[in-house]
Coordinates of C-alpha atoms in Angstrom, one line a residue:
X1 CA 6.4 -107.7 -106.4
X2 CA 6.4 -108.3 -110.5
X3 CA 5.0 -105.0 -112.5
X4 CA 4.6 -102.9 -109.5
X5 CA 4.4 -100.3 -111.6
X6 CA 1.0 -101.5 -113.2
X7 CA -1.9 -99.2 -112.0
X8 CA -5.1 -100.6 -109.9
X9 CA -8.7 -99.5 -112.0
X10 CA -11.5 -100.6 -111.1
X11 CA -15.3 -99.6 -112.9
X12 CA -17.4 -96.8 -110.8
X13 CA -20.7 -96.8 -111.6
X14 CA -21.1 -93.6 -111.0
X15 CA -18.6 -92.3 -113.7
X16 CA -19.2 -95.6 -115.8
X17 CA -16.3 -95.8 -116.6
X18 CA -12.9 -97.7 -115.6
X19 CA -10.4 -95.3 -112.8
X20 CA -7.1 -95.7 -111.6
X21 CA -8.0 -96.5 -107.8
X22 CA -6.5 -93.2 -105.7
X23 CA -7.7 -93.8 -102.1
X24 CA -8.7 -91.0 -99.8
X25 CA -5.6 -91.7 -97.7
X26 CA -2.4 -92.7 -98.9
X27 CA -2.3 -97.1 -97.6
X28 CA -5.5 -97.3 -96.3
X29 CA -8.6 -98.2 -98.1
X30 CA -12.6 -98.2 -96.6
X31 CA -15.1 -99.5 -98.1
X32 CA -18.6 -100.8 -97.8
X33 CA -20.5 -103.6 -99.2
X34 CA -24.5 -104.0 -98.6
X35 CA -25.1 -106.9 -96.7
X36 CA -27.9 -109.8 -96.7
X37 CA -31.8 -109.6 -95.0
X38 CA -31.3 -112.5 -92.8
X39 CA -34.5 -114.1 -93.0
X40 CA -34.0 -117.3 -95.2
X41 CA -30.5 -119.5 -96.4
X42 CA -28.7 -117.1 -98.9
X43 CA -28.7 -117.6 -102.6
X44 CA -26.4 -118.2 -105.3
X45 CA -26.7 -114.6 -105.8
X46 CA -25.3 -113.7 -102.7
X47 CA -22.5 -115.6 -103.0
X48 CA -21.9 -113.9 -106.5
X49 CA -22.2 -110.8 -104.8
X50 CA -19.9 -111.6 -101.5
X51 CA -17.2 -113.8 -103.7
X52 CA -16.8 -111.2 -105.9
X53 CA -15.8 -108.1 -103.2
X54 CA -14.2 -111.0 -101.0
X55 CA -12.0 -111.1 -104.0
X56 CA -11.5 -106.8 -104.1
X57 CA -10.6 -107.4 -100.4
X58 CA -7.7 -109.8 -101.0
X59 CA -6.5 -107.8 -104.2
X60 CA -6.3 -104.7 -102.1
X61 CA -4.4 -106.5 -99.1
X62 CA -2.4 -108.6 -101.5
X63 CA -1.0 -104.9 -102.7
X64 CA -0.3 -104.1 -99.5
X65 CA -3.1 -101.3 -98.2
X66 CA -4.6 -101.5 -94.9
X67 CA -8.7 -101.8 -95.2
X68 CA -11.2 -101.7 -93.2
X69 CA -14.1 -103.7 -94.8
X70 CA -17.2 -103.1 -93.5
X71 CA -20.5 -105.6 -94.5
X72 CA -23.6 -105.2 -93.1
X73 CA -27.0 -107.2 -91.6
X74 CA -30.3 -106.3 -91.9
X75 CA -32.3 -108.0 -89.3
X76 CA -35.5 -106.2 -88.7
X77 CA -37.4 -106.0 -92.0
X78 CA -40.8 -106.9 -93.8
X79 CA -39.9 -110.1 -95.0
X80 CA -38.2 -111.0 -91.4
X81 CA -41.7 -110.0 -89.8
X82 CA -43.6 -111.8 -92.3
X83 CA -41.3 -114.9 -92.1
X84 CA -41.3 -114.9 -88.5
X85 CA -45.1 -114.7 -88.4
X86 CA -45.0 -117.6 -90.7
X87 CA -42.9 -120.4 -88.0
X88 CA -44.6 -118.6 -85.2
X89 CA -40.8 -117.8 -84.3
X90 CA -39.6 -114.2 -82.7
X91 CA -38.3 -112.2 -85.9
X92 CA -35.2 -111.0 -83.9
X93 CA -34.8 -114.9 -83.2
X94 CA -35.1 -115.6 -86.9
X95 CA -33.2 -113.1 -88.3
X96 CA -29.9 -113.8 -85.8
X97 CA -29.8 -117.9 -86.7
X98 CA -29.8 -116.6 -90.4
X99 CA -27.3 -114.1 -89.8
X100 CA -25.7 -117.5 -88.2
X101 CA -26.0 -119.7 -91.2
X102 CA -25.0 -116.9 -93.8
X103 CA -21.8 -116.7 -92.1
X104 CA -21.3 -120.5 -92.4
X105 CA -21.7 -120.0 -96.3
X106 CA -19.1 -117.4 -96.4
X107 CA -17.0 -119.1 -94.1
X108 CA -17.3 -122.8 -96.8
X109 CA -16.9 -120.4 -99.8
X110 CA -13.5 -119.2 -98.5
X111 CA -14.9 -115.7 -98.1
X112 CA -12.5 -113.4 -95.1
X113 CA -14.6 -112.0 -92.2
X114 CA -15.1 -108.3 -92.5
X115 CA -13.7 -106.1 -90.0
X116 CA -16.9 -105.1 -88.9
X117 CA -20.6 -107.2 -89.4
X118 CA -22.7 -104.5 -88.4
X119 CA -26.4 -105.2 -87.2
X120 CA -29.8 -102.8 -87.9
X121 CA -30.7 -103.6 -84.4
X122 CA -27.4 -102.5 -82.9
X123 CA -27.3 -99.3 -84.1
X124 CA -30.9 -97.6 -83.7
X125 CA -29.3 -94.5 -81.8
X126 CA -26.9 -93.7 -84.6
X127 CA -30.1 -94.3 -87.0
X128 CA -32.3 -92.3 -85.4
X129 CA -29.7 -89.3 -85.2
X130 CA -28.9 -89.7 -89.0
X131 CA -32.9 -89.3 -89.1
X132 CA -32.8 -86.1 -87.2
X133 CA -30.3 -84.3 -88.6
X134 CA -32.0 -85.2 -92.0
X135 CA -35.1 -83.1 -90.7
X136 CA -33.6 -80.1 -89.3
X137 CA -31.3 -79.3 -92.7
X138 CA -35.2 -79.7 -94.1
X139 CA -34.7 -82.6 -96.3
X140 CA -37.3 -85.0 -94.6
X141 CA -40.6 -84.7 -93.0
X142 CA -42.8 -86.6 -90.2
X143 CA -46.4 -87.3 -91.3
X144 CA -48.4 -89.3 -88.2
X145 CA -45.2 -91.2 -87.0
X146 CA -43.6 -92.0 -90.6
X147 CA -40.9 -89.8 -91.6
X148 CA -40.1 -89.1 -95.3
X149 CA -37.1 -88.2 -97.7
X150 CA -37.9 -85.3 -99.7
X151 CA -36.0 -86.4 -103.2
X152 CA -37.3 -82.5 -104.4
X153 CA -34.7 -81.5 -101.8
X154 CA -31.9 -83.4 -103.3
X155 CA -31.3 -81.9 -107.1
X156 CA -28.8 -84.5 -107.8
X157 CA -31.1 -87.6 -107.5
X158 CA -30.9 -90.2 -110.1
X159 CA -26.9 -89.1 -110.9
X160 CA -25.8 -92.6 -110.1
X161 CA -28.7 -94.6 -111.9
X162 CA -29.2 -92.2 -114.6
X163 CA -32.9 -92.2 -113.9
X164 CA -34.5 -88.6 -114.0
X165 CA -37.2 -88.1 -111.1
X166 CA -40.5 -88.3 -114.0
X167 CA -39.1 -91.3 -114.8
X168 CA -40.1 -93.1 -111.2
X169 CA -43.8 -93.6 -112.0
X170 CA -46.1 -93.7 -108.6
X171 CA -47.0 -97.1 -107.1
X172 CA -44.2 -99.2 -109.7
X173 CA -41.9 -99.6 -106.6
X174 CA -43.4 -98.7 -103.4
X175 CA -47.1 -98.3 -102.4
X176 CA -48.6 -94.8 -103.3
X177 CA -49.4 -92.5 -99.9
X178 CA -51.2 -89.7 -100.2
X179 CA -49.4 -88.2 -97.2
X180 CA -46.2 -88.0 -99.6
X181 CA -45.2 -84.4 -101.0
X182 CA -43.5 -86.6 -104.0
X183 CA -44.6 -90.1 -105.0
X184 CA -41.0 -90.9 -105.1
X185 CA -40.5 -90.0 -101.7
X186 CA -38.8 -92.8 -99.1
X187 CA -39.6 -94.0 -96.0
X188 CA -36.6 -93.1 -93.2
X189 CA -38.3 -94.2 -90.5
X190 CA -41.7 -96.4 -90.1
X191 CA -44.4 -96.1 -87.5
X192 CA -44.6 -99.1 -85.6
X193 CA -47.7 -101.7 -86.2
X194 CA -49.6 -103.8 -83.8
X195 CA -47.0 -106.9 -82.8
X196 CA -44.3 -106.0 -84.7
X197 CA -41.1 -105.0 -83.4
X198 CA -40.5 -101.4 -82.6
X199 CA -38.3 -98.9 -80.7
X200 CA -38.8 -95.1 -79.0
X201 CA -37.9 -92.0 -81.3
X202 CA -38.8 -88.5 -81.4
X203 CA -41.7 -89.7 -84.2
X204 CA -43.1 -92.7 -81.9
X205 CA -42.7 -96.0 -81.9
X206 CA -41.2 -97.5 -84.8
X207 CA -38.7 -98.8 -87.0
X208 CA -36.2 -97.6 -89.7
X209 CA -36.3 -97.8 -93.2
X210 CA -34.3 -99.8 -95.8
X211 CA -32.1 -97.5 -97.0
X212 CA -30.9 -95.3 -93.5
X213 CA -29.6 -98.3 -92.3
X214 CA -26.3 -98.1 -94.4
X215 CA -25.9 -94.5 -94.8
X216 CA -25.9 -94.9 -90.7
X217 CA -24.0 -98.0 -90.5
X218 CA -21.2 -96.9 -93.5
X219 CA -20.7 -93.2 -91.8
X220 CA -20.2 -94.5 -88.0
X221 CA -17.5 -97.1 -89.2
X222 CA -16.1 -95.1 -92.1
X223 CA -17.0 -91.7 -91.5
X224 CA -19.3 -89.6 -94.4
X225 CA -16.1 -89.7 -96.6
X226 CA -14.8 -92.9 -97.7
X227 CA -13.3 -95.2 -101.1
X228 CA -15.6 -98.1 -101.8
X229 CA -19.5 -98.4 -101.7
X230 CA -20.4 -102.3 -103.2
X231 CA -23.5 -104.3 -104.0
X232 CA -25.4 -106.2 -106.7
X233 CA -26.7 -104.2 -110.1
X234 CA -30.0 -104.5 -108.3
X235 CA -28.9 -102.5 -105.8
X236 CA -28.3 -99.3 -107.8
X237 CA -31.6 -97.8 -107.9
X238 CA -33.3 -97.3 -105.2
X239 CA -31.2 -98.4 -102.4
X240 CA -28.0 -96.8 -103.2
X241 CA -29.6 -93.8 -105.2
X242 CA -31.7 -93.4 -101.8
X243 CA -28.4 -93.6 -100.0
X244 CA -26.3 -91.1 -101.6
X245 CA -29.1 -88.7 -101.4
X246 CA -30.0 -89.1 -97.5
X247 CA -26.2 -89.2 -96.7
X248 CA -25.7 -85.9 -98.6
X249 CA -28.5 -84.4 -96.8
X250 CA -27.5 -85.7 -93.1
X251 CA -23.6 -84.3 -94.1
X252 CA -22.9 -82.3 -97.3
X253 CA -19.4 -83.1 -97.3
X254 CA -20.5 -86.7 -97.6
X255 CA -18.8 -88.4 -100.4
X256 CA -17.8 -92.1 -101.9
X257 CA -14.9 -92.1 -104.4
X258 CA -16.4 -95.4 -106.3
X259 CA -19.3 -97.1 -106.3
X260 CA -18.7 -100.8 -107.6
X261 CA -21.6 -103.4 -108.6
X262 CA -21.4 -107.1 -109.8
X263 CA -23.9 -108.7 -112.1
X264 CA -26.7 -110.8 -112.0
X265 CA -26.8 -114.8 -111.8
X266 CA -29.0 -116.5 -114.6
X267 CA -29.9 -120.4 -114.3
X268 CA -29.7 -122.0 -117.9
X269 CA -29.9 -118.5 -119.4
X270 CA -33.4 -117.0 -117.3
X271 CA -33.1 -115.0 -114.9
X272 CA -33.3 -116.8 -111.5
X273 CA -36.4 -116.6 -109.5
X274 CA -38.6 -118.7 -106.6
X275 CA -41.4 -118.0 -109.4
X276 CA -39.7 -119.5 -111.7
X277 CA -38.7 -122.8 -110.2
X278 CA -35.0 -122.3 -110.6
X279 CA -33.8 -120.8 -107.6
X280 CA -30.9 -122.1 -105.8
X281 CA -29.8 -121.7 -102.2
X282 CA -25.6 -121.7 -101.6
X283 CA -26.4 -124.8 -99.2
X284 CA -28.1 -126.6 -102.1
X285 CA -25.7 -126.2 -104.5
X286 CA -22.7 -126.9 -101.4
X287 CA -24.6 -130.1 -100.6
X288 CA -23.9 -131.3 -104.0
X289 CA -20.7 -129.5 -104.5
X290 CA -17.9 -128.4 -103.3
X291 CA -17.8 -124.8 -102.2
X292 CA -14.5 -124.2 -103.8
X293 CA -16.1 -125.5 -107.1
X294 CA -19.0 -122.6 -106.5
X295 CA -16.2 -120.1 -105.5
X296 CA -14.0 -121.6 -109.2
X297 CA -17.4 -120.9 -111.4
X298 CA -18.0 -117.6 -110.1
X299 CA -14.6 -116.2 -110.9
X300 CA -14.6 -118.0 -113.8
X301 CA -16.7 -115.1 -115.0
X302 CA -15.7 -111.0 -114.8
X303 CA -17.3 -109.9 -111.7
X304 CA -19.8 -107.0 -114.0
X305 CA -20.9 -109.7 -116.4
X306 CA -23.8 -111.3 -115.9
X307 CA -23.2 -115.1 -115.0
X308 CA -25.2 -118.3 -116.7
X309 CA -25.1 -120.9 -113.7
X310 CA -26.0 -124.5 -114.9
X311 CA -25.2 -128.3 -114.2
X312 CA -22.9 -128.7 -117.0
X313 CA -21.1 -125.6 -115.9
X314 CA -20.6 -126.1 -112.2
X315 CA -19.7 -129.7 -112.9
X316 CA -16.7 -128.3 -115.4
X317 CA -15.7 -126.0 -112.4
X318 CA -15.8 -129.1 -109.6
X319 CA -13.7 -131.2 -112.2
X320 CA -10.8 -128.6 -112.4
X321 CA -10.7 -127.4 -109.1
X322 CA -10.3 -131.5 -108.0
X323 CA -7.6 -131.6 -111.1
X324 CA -5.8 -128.5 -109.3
X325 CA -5.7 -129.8 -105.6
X326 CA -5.0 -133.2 -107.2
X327 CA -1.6 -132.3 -108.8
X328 CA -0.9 -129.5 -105.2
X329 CA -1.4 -133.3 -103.4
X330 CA 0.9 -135.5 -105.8
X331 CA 3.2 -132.7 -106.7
X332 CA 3.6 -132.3 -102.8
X333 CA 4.0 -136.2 -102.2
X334 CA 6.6 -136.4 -104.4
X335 CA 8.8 -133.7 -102.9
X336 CA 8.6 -135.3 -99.7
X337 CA 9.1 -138.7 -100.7
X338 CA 12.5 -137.1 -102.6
X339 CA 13.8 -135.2 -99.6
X340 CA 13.3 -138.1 -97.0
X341 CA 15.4 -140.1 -99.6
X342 CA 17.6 -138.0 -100.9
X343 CA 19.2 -134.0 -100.3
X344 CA 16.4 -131.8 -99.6
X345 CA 15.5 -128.8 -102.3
X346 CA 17.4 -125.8 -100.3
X347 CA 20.6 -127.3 -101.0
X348 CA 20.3 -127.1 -105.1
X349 CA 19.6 -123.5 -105.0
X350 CA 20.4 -122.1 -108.9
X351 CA 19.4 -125.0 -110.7
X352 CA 15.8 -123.6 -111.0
X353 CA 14.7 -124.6 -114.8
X354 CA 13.9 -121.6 -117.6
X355 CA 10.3 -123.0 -117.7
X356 CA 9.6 -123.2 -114.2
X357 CA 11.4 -119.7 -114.2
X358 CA 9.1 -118.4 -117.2
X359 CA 5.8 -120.3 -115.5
X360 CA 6.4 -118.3 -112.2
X361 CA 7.4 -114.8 -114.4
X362 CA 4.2 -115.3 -115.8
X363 CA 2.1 -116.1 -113.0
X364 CA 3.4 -113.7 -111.2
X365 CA 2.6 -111.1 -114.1
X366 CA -0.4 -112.2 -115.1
X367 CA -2.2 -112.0 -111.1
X368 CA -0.8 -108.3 -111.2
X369 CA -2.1 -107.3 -114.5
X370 CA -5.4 -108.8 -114.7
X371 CA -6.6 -108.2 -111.8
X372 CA -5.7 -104.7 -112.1
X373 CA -7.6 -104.6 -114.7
X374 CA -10.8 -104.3 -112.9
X375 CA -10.9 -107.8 -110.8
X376 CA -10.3 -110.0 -113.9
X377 CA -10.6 -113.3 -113.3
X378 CA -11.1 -115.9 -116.0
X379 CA -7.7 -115.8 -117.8
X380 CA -6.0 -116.3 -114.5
X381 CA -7.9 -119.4 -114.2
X382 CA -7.4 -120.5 -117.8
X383 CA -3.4 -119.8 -118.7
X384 CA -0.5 -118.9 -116.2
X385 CA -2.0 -121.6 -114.0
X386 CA -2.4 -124.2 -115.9
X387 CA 1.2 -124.1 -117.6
X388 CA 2.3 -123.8 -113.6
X389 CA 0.1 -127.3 -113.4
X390 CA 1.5 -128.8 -116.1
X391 CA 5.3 -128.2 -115.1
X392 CA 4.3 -129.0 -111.9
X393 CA 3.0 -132.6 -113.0
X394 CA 5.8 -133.4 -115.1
X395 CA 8.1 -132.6 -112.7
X396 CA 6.0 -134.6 -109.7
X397 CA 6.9 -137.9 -112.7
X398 CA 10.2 -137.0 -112.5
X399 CA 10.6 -137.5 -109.0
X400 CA 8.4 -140.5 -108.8
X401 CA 10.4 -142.2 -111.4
X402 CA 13.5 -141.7 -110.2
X403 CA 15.7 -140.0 -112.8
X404 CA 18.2 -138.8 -110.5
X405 CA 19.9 -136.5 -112.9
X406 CA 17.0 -134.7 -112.9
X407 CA 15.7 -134.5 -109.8
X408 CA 17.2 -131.6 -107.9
X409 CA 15.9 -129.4 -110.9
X410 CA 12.6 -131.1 -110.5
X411 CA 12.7 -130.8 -106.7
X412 CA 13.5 -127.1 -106.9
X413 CA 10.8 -126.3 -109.3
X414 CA 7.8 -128.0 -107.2
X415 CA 9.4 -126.2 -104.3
X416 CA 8.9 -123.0 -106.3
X417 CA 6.2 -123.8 -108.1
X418 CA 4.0 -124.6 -104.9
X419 CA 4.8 -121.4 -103.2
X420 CA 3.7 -119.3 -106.5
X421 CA 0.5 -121.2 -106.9
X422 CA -0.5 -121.5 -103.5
X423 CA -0.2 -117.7 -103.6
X424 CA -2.0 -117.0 -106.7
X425 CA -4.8 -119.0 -105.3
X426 CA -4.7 -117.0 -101.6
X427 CA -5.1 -114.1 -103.5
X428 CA -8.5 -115.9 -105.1
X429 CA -9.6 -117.4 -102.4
X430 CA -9.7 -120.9 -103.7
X431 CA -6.8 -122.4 -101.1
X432 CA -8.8 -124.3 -98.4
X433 CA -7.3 -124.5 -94.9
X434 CA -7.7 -128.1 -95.0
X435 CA -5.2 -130.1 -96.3
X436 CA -5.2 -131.5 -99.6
X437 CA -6.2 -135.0 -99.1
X438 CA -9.4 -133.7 -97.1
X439 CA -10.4 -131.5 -99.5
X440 CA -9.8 -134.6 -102.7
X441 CA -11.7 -136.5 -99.7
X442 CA -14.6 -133.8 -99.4
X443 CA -15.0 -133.6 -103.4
X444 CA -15.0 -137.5 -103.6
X445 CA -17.7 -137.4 -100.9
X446 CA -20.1 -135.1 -103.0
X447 CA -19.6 -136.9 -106.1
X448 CA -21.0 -139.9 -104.2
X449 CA -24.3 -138.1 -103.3
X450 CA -24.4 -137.0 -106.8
X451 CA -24.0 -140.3 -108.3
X452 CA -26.4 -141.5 -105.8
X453 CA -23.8 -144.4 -104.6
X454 CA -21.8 -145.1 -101.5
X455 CA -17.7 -146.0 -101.8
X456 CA -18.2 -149.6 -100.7
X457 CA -20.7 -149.6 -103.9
X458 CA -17.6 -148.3 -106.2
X459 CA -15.2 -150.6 -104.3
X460 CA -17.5 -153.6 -105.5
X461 CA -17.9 -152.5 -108.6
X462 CA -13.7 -152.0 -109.0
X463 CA -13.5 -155.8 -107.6
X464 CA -16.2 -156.9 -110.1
X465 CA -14.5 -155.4 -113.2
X466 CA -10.9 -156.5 -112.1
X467 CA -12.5 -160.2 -111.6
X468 CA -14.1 -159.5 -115.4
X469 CA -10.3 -158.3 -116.8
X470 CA -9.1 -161.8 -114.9
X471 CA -12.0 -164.0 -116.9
X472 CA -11.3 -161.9 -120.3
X473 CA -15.3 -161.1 -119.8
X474 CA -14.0 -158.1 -121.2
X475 CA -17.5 -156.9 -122.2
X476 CA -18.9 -156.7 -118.6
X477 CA -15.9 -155.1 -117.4
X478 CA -16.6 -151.9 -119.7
X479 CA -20.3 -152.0 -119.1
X480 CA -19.1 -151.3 -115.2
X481 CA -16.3 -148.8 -116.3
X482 CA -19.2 -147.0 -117.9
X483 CA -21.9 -147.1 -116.0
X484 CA -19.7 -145.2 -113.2
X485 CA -18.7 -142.9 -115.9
X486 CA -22.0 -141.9 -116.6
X487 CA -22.7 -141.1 -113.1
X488 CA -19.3 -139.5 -112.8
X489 CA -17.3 -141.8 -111.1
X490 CA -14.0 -141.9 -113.1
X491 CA -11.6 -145.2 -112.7
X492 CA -8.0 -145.1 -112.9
X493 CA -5.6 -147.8 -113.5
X494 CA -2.4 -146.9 -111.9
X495 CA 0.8 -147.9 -114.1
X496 CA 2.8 -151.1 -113.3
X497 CA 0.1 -152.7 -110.9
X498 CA -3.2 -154.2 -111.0
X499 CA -4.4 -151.3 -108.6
X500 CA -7.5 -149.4 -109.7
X501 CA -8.6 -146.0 -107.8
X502 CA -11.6 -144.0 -108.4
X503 CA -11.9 -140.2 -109.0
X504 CA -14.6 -137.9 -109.4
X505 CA -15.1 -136.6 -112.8
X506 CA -17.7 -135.0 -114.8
X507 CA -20.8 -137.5 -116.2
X508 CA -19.8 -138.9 -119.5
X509 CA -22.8 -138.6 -121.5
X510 CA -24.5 -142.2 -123.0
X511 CA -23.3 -143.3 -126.4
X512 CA -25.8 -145.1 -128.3
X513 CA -24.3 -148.7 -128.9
X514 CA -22.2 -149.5 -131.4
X515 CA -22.4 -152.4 -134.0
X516 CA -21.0 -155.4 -132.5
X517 CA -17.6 -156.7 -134.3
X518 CA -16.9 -160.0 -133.9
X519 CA -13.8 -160.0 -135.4
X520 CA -12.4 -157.3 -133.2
X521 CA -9.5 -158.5 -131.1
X522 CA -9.0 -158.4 -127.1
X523 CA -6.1 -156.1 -127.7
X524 CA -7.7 -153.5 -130.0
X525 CA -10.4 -153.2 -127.2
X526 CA -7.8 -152.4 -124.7
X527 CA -6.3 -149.9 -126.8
X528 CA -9.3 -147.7 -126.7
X529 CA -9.4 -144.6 -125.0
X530 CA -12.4 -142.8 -123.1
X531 CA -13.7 -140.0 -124.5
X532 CA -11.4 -136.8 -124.3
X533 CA -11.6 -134.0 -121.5
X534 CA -13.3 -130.9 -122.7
X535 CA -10.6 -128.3 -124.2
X536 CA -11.6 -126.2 -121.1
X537 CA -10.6 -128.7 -118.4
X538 CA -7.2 -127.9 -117.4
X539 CA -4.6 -131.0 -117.3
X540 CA -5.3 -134.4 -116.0
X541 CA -3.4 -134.5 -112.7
X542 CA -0.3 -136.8 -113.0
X543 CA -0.7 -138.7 -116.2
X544 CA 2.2 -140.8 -116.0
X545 CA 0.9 -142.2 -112.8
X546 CA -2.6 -142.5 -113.3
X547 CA -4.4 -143.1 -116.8
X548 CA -8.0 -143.6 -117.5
X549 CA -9.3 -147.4 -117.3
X550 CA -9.3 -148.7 -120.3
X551 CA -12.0 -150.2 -121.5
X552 CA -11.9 -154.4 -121.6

């Protein structure tokens, strides 16, 4: 493995500060990531959350540790209750067709399964025990069937948020109860209300609180000692603060080596909120999108930062992850066409070219090093790869065109080249387990809905301009050009016949209308060229074979 020797940090929050990552034990790795209140379809901001320690998983496998990933559910809560009441639907109902449809988001988004999915409502005995030992080491208190966390008990509260107990003004996060010793006190365990669900405990009937659940949850699956606690920013006070300091009272030996976080998801630079109008569910923007493209534009940002989602942003990320599966697809084509025809690639073994060598050094180099760097992502995306592309593309013309004194060096290079990239992009989670033409298929699909066409209306439309190119109506048959370029349908002329194949691509935006020339020839038309891709697009798959129609 290149730069072995290149050392794993990642941020903690608690520290603030980057750390070599030391686990507990020596190849194995547990960690802990707070899961989703299944009441409603998950948000972008869960998948910013959920990409971004799918991601941690993979890194730490692809280094070769053993983990046990553990993600939870919480599916008996206020806002389940309140939904449920809502469709007239049982909550436990609810919550478990959610839990359903979250996992179908993770599963489109390429994120891995946990080891284990753990659910509130499947572990009320180990609750209830956390609860009671809790109490006895005099850390909590039962008032009238509630029972409360005592922060004054816990000296060390606020260490991971930096927030000092004075600082927690009464009522600003949780309703004020009298029966509290300290405003800031939590709720462990709830007493039950009329119609809601409930269960038997030494207190009465009733339900737990937010935060016991994964102090419960982490410590049966990972035991009170373990590497990785993960969440959202929004997360770190009071959830994780309340964590730490119930955990530490149930077991003082408790302790989490690092406590990561990832940042927040704004929509066209505000923060996102149903109040707002710009929220967006994962299956709305999937509908519209690939989920690979979702999955592209999240890494394309560090994991901490805070990330800007908007149209013109996801619609950069669709058009290069197409452009990447587009040149795996051709770049794949071509080798097989070559071996059928001619001697296969594992028989020109040493002929391997310095710049495939050098693209493969470097991606190899540059997956080790930057994301062991503390998970980052976007130069990954944005250099190694796209020179791997690039060779790969120019090799795919080689074989296509038949220059047999190059080909077993081209051959050998897409044989290489594959294996590299299709590993780089394991490790991110953006190779599908479709195959490549389904997922060009599934990307073409969505930029239909987008464009608000079907393919038999592109079709028409490609028979319409050709019959224009035939009359030299050479007007009309750019008009049609771009009008599907303006909706993001992209044509391509393919070199040496009259063929013409469509591609998604993103919206060209409307030019006014230039000054007619009248003197301007049929030929000088044809010679120009649509506007240029963005500098942040990576290559146009396959150049030589496909180019842009021009206009008539």
């Amino acid at each position: 493995m290149a730069n072995e020797n290149v050392e794993f940090q990642v941020y903690n929050s608690m520290t603030r500060q980057k750390e070599v990552f030391v686990p507990k034990e020596p190849g194995k790795v547990k960690m802990y990531v707070c899961g989703v209140t299944s009441y409603d379809y998950s948000h972008i901001g869960h998948a910013r959350a959920y990409v971004a320690f799918d991601l941690l998983y993979r890194y730490l496998k692809y280094l070769g540790y053993e983990v046990v990933y553990v993600r939870n559910f919480t599916d008996v809560d206020d806002k389940i209750i309140r939904r449920a009441n809502e469709c007239g639907e049982d909550p436990t109902a609810l919550s478990g067709r959610y839990c359903e449809e979250f996992l179908k988001d993770m599963d489109d988004l390429q994120c891995l399964r946990p080891t284990h999915q753990p659910r509130v409502t499947e572990h009320m005995e180990q609750i209830k025990e956390m609860i009671d030992k809790i109490i006895t080491n005099g850390c909590a208190y039962a008032v009238n069937g509630d029972v409360f966390f005592s922060v004054d008990s816990f000296p060390e509260y606020g260490r991971l948020s930096g927030r000092k107990l004075e600082d927690n003004r009464a009522g600003e996060r949780v309703e004020v109860d009298a029966r509290k010793r300290n405003p800031a006190d939590f709720a462990l365990w709830k007493a039950a209300k009329p119609g809601e669900p409930s269960w038997e405990s030494p207190w009465g009937l009733g339900r737990p609180g937010w935060h016991i659940e994964c102090s419960a949850m982490s410590s049966h699956y990972l035991t009170h000692s373990f590497d990785i606690h993960g969440g959202g920013m929004d997360l770190t006070f009071p959830h994780h603060e309340n964590e730490i300091a119930q955990s530490c009272a149930a077991c003082p030996d408790s302790n989490i080596s690092y406590w990561m976080h990832n940042g927040f998801v704004n929509i066209d630079d505000e923060k996102m909120s149903k109040s707002l109008g710009n929220f967006f569910t994962i299956r709305e923007v999937t509908r519209l999108y690939h989920p690979l493209a979702l999955r592209y534009f999240l890494l394309g940002n560090h994991y901490r930062s805070p990330v800007n989602y908007s149209i013109s942003q996801i619609e950069i990320a669709s058009d290069s992850v197409f452009k990447i599966y587009q040149t795996l697809y051709d770049a794949e084509e071509a080798l097989s066409a070559f071996q059928q025809g001619t001697e296969t690639a594992t028989n020109v073994r040493g002929r391997l070219s310095s710049q495939a060598q050098e693209c493969i050094k470097n991606l190899r180099n540059e997956l080790r090093t930057k994301l062991s760097d503390d998970l980052h992502t976007p130069t990954i995306l944005n250099a190694a790869l796209q020179d791997s592309l690039k060779v790969m593309n120019s090799c795919s013309t080689i074989l296509r065109k038949k220059q047999k004194q190059q080909h077993p060096s081209a051959a050998l290079a897409i044989t290489e080249l594959l294996r590299e990239v299709k590993a780089v992009l394991d490790v991110l989670g953006l190779l599908a387990g479709s195959t490549y033409a389904e997922v060009l298929q599934q990307f073409k699909e969505r930029a239909l809905i987008r464009a608000e066409l079907t393919e038999e209306d592109v079709l028409r439309a490609i028979e319409e301009r050709a019959l224009a190119r035939k009359n030299k109506d050479f007007a009309r048959g750019d008009q049609i050009r771009t009008a599907l370029a303006l909706k993001g349908i992209s044509l391509m002329d393919i070199v040496g016949t009259t063929e013409t194949v469509w591609r998604p691509a993103r919206p060209e935006q409307e030019q006014p209308a230039a000054p007619a020339q009248p003197n301007q020839s049929a030929a000088a038309l044809q010679q120009e060229q649509p506007a240029a891709p963005s500098q942040q697009m990576p290559p146009t798959a396959n150049p030589q074979q496909e180019q842009p129609a021009a206009p008539l």
